[in-house]
Amino acid sequence: MIIINFKKYKTGKEAVKLAKTCEKYKAICAVLPEDVPIVSREVKTPVYYQYIKDKVPYKKAKGTLLNHSDHPISNKTIKRRLKIAKKAGLKTVVCCTNTKRAKEIDKMKPDYIAVEPKELIGGKISVSKARPELIEHTVKAVKTKVLCGAGINTRQDIKTALKLGAKGVLVASAVAKAKQPAKKLAELTKDLNKR
């Protein structure tokens, strides 16, 4: 599983264009809430909200990120928004920065927990290189499926994360800011979709 978080790098028509590229490589798109309607009309690949508030305005999305470092929220708010998301039929990916926090979130029963050390987000060194033990410890500490993100830039970063027990990755700047997103996605997903 690979989720491309568009952040604010790609919006509107540019988000649609990148989503079509993601579709070709079987990647999930996490887009700004205002872009969900236009993007989900144009592609068949799953479209996730980057975040939701206290209602889900557009029903064609397939999931949502919650508590991403760009939109941190309290445990109380995570619980409330998980209920809202589940009621709307959305898959849920709750982000956190460490294993301790992952254990707290695990009790809330999201579909996935994404562990992303804040200091590595947007960088060139991946969590699977810099902090492999974080992925391993989190996978062992929780019952929920674990994804990882932060600095994921290469196919090897993804392969290492999967070997450590992660079920997938979140990628943002490596694809959304790439001059040739299709080339980058082809590189990242090579061999992954054969699993």
PDB file of C-alpha atoms in Angstrom:
ATOM      1  CA  MET A   1       0.000   0.000   0.000  1.00  0.00           C
ATOM      2  CA  ILE A   2       1.372   3.372  -0.973  1.00  0.00           C
ATOM      3  CA  ILE A   3      -0.433   6.601  -0.128  1.00  0.00           C
ATOM      4  CA  ILE A   4       0.679   9.774  -1.867  1.00  0.00           C
ATOM      5  CA  ASN A   5      -0.103  12.791   0.297  1.00  0.00           C
ATOM      6  CA  PHE A   6      -0.461  15.732  -2.081  1.00  0.00           C
ATOM      7  CA  LYS A   7      -0.361  18.193   0.844  1.00  0.00           C
ATOM      8  CA  LYS A   8      -0.671  21.687  -0.696  1.00  0.00           C
ATOM      9  CA  TYR A   9       1.887  20.847  -3.384  1.00  0.00           C
ATOM     10  CA  LYS A  10      -0.796  19.829  -5.896  1.00  0.00           C
ATOM     11  CA  THR A  11      -4.305  21.285  -5.865  1.00  0.00           C
ATOM     12  CA  GLY A  12      -7.189  21.700  -8.308  1.00  0.00           C
ATOM     13  CA  LYS A  13      -6.329  20.630 -11.858  1.00  0.00           C
ATOM     14  CA  GLU A  14      -2.774  19.772 -10.815  1.00  0.00           C
ATOM     15  CA  ALA A  15      -4.191  17.405  -8.180  1.00  0.00           C
ATOM     16  CA  VAL A  16      -6.304  15.689 -10.848  1.00  0.00           C
ATOM     17  CA  LYS A  17      -3.258  15.314 -13.076  1.00  0.00           C
ATOM     18  CA  LEU A  18      -1.176  13.769 -10.287  1.00  0.00           C
ATOM     19  CA  ALA A  19      -4.104  11.534  -9.260  1.00  0.00           C
ATOM     20  CA  LYS A  20      -4.247  10.111 -12.787  1.00  0.00           C
ATOM     21  CA  THR A  21      -0.559   9.271 -12.477  1.00  0.00           C
ATOM     22  CA  CYS A  22      -1.172   7.664  -9.076  1.00  0.00           C
ATOM     23  CA  GLU A  23      -3.979   5.605 -10.583  1.00  0.00           C
ATOM     24  CA  LYS A  24      -1.604   4.181 -13.180  1.00  0.00           C
ATOM     25  CA  TYR A  25       0.695   2.964 -10.393  1.00  0.00           C
ATOM     26  CA  LYS A  26      -2.071   1.810  -8.015  1.00  0.00           C
ATOM     27  CA  ALA A  27      -1.272   4.435  -5.397  1.00  0.00           C
ATOM     28  CA  ILE A  28      -3.869   5.967  -3.090  1.00  0.00           C
ATOM     29  CA  CYS A  29      -4.228   9.766  -3.283  1.00  0.00           C
ATOM     30  CA  ALA A  30      -4.599  11.899  -0.127  1.00  0.00           C
ATOM     31  CA  VAL A  31      -5.822  15.311  -1.249  1.00  0.00           C
ATOM     32  CA  LEU A  32      -7.078  18.508   0.336  1.00  0.00           C
ATOM     33  CA  PRO A  33     -10.755  18.245   1.359  1.00  0.00           C
ATOM     34  CA  GLU A  34     -11.805  20.795  -1.260  1.00  0.00           C
ATOM     35  CA  ASP A  35     -10.147  18.690  -3.986  1.00  0.00           C
ATOM     36  CA  VAL A  36     -11.846  15.400  -3.047  1.00  0.00           C
ATOM     37  CA  PRO A  37     -14.932  15.927  -5.277  1.00  0.00           C
ATOM     38  CA  ILE A  38     -13.047  16.828  -8.460  1.00  0.00           C
ATOM     39  CA  VAL A  39     -10.297  14.227  -7.994  1.00  0.00           C
ATOM     40  CA  SER A  40     -12.625  11.353  -7.081  1.00  0.00           C
ATOM     41  CA  ARG A  41     -14.777  12.052 -10.161  1.00  0.00           C
ATOM     42  CA  GLU A  42     -11.728  11.765 -12.432  1.00  0.00           C
ATOM     43  CA  VAL A  43     -10.009   8.625 -11.117  1.00  0.00           C
ATOM     44  CA  LYS A  44     -10.867   5.135  -9.949  1.00  0.00           C
ATOM     45  CA  THR A  45      -7.935   4.867  -7.552  1.00  0.00           C
ATOM     46  CA  PRO A  46      -8.960   5.422  -3.906  1.00  0.00           C
ATOM     47  CA  VAL A  47      -9.040   9.074  -2.879  1.00  0.00           C
ATOM     48  CA  TYR A  48      -8.506   9.938   0.791  1.00  0.00           C
ATOM     49  CA  TYR A  49      -9.048  13.189   2.630  1.00  0.00           C
ATOM     50  CA  GLN A  50      -5.845  14.650   4.062  1.00  0.00           C
ATOM     51  CA  TYR A  51      -8.009  15.354   7.112  1.00  0.00           C
ATOM     52  CA  ILE A  52     -11.642  15.674   8.073  1.00  0.00           C
ATOM     53  CA  LYS A  53     -13.284  17.942  10.583  1.00  0.00           C
ATOM     54  CA  ASP A  54     -16.628  17.161  12.190  1.00  0.00           C
ATOM     55  CA  LYS A  55     -18.437  16.013   9.075  1.00  0.00           C
ATOM     56  CA  VAL A  56     -17.650  14.291   5.800  1.00  0.00           C
ATOM     57  CA  PRO A  57     -18.946  16.674   3.120  1.00  0.00           C
ATOM     58  CA  TYR A  58     -18.380  14.460   0.090  1.00  0.00           C
ATOM     59  CA  LYS A  59     -19.188  10.778   0.156  1.00  0.00           C
ATOM     60  CA  LYS A  60     -17.061   9.466  -2.731  1.00  0.00           C
ATOM     61  CA  ALA A  61     -13.805   9.493  -0.782  1.00  0.00           C
ATOM     62  CA  LYS A  62     -12.597   6.088   0.401  1.00  0.00           C
ATOM     63  CA  GLY A  63     -10.609   7.127   3.452  1.00  0.00           C
ATOM     64  CA  THR A  64      -8.949   9.819   5.497  1.00  0.00           C
ATOM     65  CA  LEU A  65      -5.699  10.626   7.218  1.00  0.00           C
ATOM     66  CA  LEU A  66      -6.063  11.907  10.779  1.00  0.00           C
ATOM     67  CA  ASN A  67      -3.530  13.619  13.042  1.00  0.00           C
ATOM     68  CA  HIS A  68      -0.955  14.146  10.286  1.00  0.00           C
ATOM     69  CA  SER A  69       1.831  16.504  11.372  1.00  0.00           C
ATOM     70  CA  ASP A  70       0.258  19.213   9.178  1.00  0.00           C
ATOM     71  CA  HIS A  71      -3.057  18.823  11.066  1.00  0.00           C
ATOM     72  CA  PRO A  72      -2.324  17.559  14.607  1.00  0.00           C
ATOM     73  CA  ILE A  73      -5.330  16.909  16.846  1.00  0.00           C
ATOM     74  CA  SER A  74      -5.929  15.710  20.423  1.00  0.00           C
ATOM     75  CA  ASN A  75      -6.820  12.128  21.357  1.00  0.00           C
ATOM     76  CA  LYS A  76     -10.355  13.275  22.143  1.00  0.00           C
ATOM     77  CA  THR A  77     -10.675  14.761  18.645  1.00  0.00           C
ATOM     78  CA  ILE A  78      -9.115  11.666  17.048  1.00  0.00           C
ATOM     79  CA  LYS A  79     -11.758   9.475  18.740  1.00  0.00           C
ATOM     80  CA  ARG A  80     -14.589  11.743  17.593  1.00  0.00           C
ATOM     81  CA  ARG A  81     -13.318  11.928  14.011  1.00  0.00           C
ATOM     82  CA  LEU A  82     -12.727   8.175  13.855  1.00  0.00           C
ATOM     83  CA  LYS A  83     -16.423   7.687  14.665  1.00  0.00           C
ATOM     84  CA  ILE A  84     -17.399  10.209  11.982  1.00  0.00           C
ATOM     85  CA  ALA A  85     -15.127   8.541   9.423  1.00  0.00           C
ATOM     86  CA  LYS A  86     -16.328   5.025  10.208  1.00  0.00           C
ATOM     87  CA  LYS A  87     -19.968   6.135  10.034  1.00  0.00           C
ATOM     88  CA  ALA A  88     -19.203   7.558   6.558  1.00  0.00           C
ATOM     89  CA  GLY A  89     -17.541   4.279   5.518  1.00  0.00           C
ATOM     90  CA  LEU A  90     -14.039   5.751   5.289  1.00  0.00           C
ATOM     91  CA  LYS A  91     -10.834   3.807   5.912  1.00  0.00           C
ATOM     92  CA  THR A  92      -8.810   5.549   8.596  1.00  0.00           C
ATOM     93  CA  VAL A  93      -5.077   6.198   8.829  1.00  0.00           C
ATOM     94  CA  VAL A  94      -4.076   7.861  12.086  1.00  0.00           C
ATOM     95  CA  CYS A  95      -0.593   9.356  12.087  1.00  0.00           C
ATOM     96  CA  CYS A  96       1.742   9.583  15.063  1.00  0.00           C
ATOM     97  CA  THR A  97       5.405  10.238  15.753  1.00  0.00           C
ATOM     98  CA  ASN A  98       6.374   7.405  18.105  1.00  0.00           C
ATOM     99  CA  THR A  99       5.501   3.977  19.509  1.00  0.00           C
ATOM    100  CA  LYS A 100       4.069   5.358  22.756  1.00  0.00           C
ATOM    101  CA  ARG A 101       1.558   7.416  20.815  1.00  0.00           C
ATOM    102  CA  ALA A 102       0.844   4.465  18.501  1.00  0.00           C
ATOM    103  CA  LYS A 103      -0.170   2.380  21.543  1.00  0.00           C
ATOM    104  CA  GLU A 104      -2.659   5.076  22.599  1.00  0.00           C
ATOM    105  CA  ILE A 105      -4.101   5.265  19.089  1.00  0.00           C
ATOM    106  CA  ASP A 106      -4.255   1.467  18.761  1.00  0.00           C
ATOM    107  CA  LYS A 107      -6.916   1.400  21.504  1.00  0.00           C
ATOM    108  CA  MET A 108      -9.125   3.599  19.280  1.00  0.00           C
ATOM    109  CA  LYS A 109      -9.119   0.907  16.557  1.00  0.00           C
ATOM    110  CA  PRO A 110      -8.303   2.795  13.354  1.00  0.00           C
ATOM    111  CA  ASP A 111      -7.719   0.773  10.179  1.00  0.00           C
ATOM    112  CA  TYR A 112      -4.055   1.832  10.061  1.00  0.00           C
ATOM    113  CA  ILE A 113      -1.521   3.663  12.187  1.00  0.00           C
ATOM    114  CA  ALA A 114       1.167   5.592  10.295  1.00  0.00           C
ATOM    115  CA  VAL A 115       4.320   6.264  12.269  1.00  0.00           C
ATOM    116  CA  GLU A 116       6.178   9.326  10.993  1.00  0.00           C
ATOM    117  CA  PRO A 117       8.963  10.954  13.022  1.00  0.00           C
ATOM    118  CA  LYS A 118       8.434  14.674  12.537  1.00  0.00           C
ATOM    119  CA  GLU A 119      12.146  15.456  12.171  1.00  0.00           C
ATOM    120  CA  LEU A 120      12.373  13.262   9.045  1.00  0.00           C
ATOM    121  CA  ILE A 121       9.248  14.527   7.251  1.00  0.00           C
ATOM    122  CA  GLY A 122      10.120  16.154   3.939  1.00  0.00           C
ATOM    123  CA  GLY A 123      13.768  15.150   4.187  1.00  0.00           C
ATOM    124  CA  LYS A 124      16.064  12.961   2.132  1.00  0.00           C
ATOM    125  CA  ILE A 125      16.678  10.350   4.838  1.00  0.00           C
ATOM    126  CA  SER A 126      13.834   7.899   5.406  1.00  0.00           C
ATOM    127  CA  VAL A 127      12.447   6.554   8.644  1.00  0.00           C
ATOM    128  CA  SER A 128      13.384   3.052   7.442  1.00  0.00           C
ATOM    129  CA  LYS A 129      17.064   4.119   7.252  1.00  0.00           C
ATOM    130  CA  ALA A 130      17.329   6.532  10.160  1.00  0.00           C
ATOM    131  CA  ARG A 131      14.937   4.879  12.635  1.00  0.00           C
ATOM    132  CA  PRO A 132      14.264   1.254  11.600  1.00  0.00           C
ATOM    133  CA  GLU A 133      13.735   0.280  15.230  1.00  0.00           C
ATOM    134  CA  LEU A 134      10.779   2.684  15.406  1.00  0.00           C
ATOM    135  CA  ILE A 135       8.962   0.731  12.704  1.00  0.00           C
ATOM    136  CA  GLU A 136       9.838  -2.643  14.271  1.00  0.00           C
ATOM    137  CA  HIS A 137       8.843  -1.597  17.798  1.00  0.00           C
ATOM    138  CA  THR A 138       5.582  -0.065  16.616  1.00  0.00           C
ATOM    139  CA  VAL A 139       4.633  -3.154  14.585  1.00  0.00           C
ATOM    140  CA  LYS A 140       5.240  -5.336  17.674  1.00  0.00           C
ATOM    141  CA  ALA A 141       3.474  -2.967  20.082  1.00  0.00           C
ATOM    142  CA  VAL A 142       0.107  -2.600  18.317  1.00  0.00           C
ATOM    143  CA  LYS A 143      -2.601  -4.815  16.809  1.00  0.00           C
ATOM    144  CA  THR A 144      -3.459  -2.283  14.099  1.00  0.00           C
ATOM    145  CA  LYS A 145      -1.718  -2.493  10.712  1.00  0.00           C
ATOM    146  CA  VAL A 146       1.251  -0.122  10.608  1.00  0.00           C
ATOM    147  CA  LEU A 147       2.289   2.172   7.775  1.00  0.00           C
ATOM    148  CA  CYS A 148       5.298   4.442   7.911  1.00  0.00           C
ATOM    149  CA  GLY A 149       6.289   7.722   6.390  1.00  0.00           C
ATOM    150  CA  ALA A 150       8.834  10.518   6.616  1.00  0.00           C
ATOM    151  CA  GLY A 151      11.636  10.859   4.112  1.00  0.00           C
ATOM    152  CA  ILE A 152      10.518   7.952   1.906  1.00  0.00           C
ATOM    153  CA  ASN A 153      12.375   8.664  -1.348  1.00  0.00           C
ATOM    154  CA  THR A 154      13.463   5.345  -2.876  1.00  0.00           C
ATOM    155  CA  ARG A 155      12.180   1.861  -3.630  1.00  0.00           C
ATOM    156  CA  GLN A 156      14.750   0.556  -1.141  1.00  0.00           C
ATOM    157  CA  ASP A 157      13.204   2.766   1.577  1.00  0.00           C
ATOM    158  CA  ILE A 158       9.871   1.053   0.900  1.00  0.00           C
ATOM    159  CA  LYS A 159      11.328  -2.464   0.707  1.00  0.00           C
ATOM    160  CA  THR A 160      13.096  -1.941   4.035  1.00  0.00           C
ATOM    161  CA  ALA A 161       9.901  -0.635   5.659  1.00  0.00           C
ATOM    162  CA  LEU A 162       7.986  -3.703   4.455  1.00  0.00           C
ATOM    163  CA  LYS A 163      10.715  -6.058   5.725  1.00  0.00           C
ATOM    164  CA  LEU A 164      10.445  -4.357   9.116  1.00  0.00           C
ATOM    165  CA  GLY A 165       6.732  -5.215   9.208  1.00  0.00           C
ATOM    166  CA  ALA A 166       5.035  -2.116   7.813  1.00  0.00           C
ATOM    167  CA  LYS A 167       2.073  -2.813   5.515  1.00  0.00           C
ATOM    168  CA  GLY A 168       2.757   0.247   3.390  1.00  0.00           C
ATOM    169  CA  VAL A 169       4.065   3.795   3.264  1.00  0.00           C
ATOM    170  CA  LEU A 170       3.021   7.426   3.083  1.00  0.00           C
ATOM    171  CA  VAL A 171       4.958   9.520   0.578  1.00  0.00           C
ATOM    172  CA  ALA A 172       4.561  13.242  -0.054  1.00  0.00           C
ATOM    173  CA  SER A 173       7.316  15.486  -1.363  1.00  0.00           C
ATOM    174  CA  ALA A 174       9.247  12.736  -3.195  1.00  0.00           C
ATOM    175  CA  VAL A 175       6.301  12.388  -5.605  1.00  0.00           C
ATOM    176  CA  ALA A 176       4.196  15.542  -5.244  1.00  0.00           C
ATOM    177  CA  LYS A 177       7.211  17.838  -5.730  1.00  0.00           C
ATOM    178  CA  ALA A 178       8.968  15.668  -8.331  1.00  0.00           C
ATOM    179  CA  LYS A 179       9.612  17.211 -11.756  1.00  0.00           C
ATOM    180  CA  GLN A 180       8.500  13.884 -13.254  1.00  0.00           C
ATOM    181  CA  PRO A 181       6.012  12.325 -10.815  1.00  0.00           C
ATOM    182  CA  ALA A 182       5.262   9.389 -13.154  1.00  0.00           C
ATOM    183  CA  LYS A 183       8.935   8.463 -13.329  1.00  0.00           C
ATOM    184  CA  LYS A 184       9.277   8.717  -9.548  1.00  0.00           C
ATOM    185  CA  LEU A 185       6.154   6.611  -8.943  1.00  0.00           C
ATOM    186  CA  ALA A 186       7.333   4.004 -11.450  1.00  0.00           C
ATOM    187  CA  GLU A 187      10.616   3.764  -9.545  1.00  0.00           C
ATOM    188  CA  LEU A 188       8.939   3.587  -6.127  1.00  0.00           C
ATOM    189  CA  THR A 189       6.284   1.037  -7.060  1.00  0.00           C
ATOM    190  CA  LYS A 190       8.359  -1.300  -9.221  1.00  0.00           C
ATOM    191  CA  ASP A 191       7.797  -4.844  -7.921  1.00  0.00           C
ATOM    192  CA  LEU A 192       5.381  -3.626  -5.207  1.00  0.00           C
ATOM    193  CA  ASN A 193       2.203  -4.226  -7.173  1.00  0.00           C
ATOM    194  CA  LYS A 194       3.290  -7.804  -7.914  1.00  0.00           C
ATOM    195  CA  ARG A 195       2.978  -8.728  -4.232  1.00  0.00           C
TER     196      ARG A 195
END
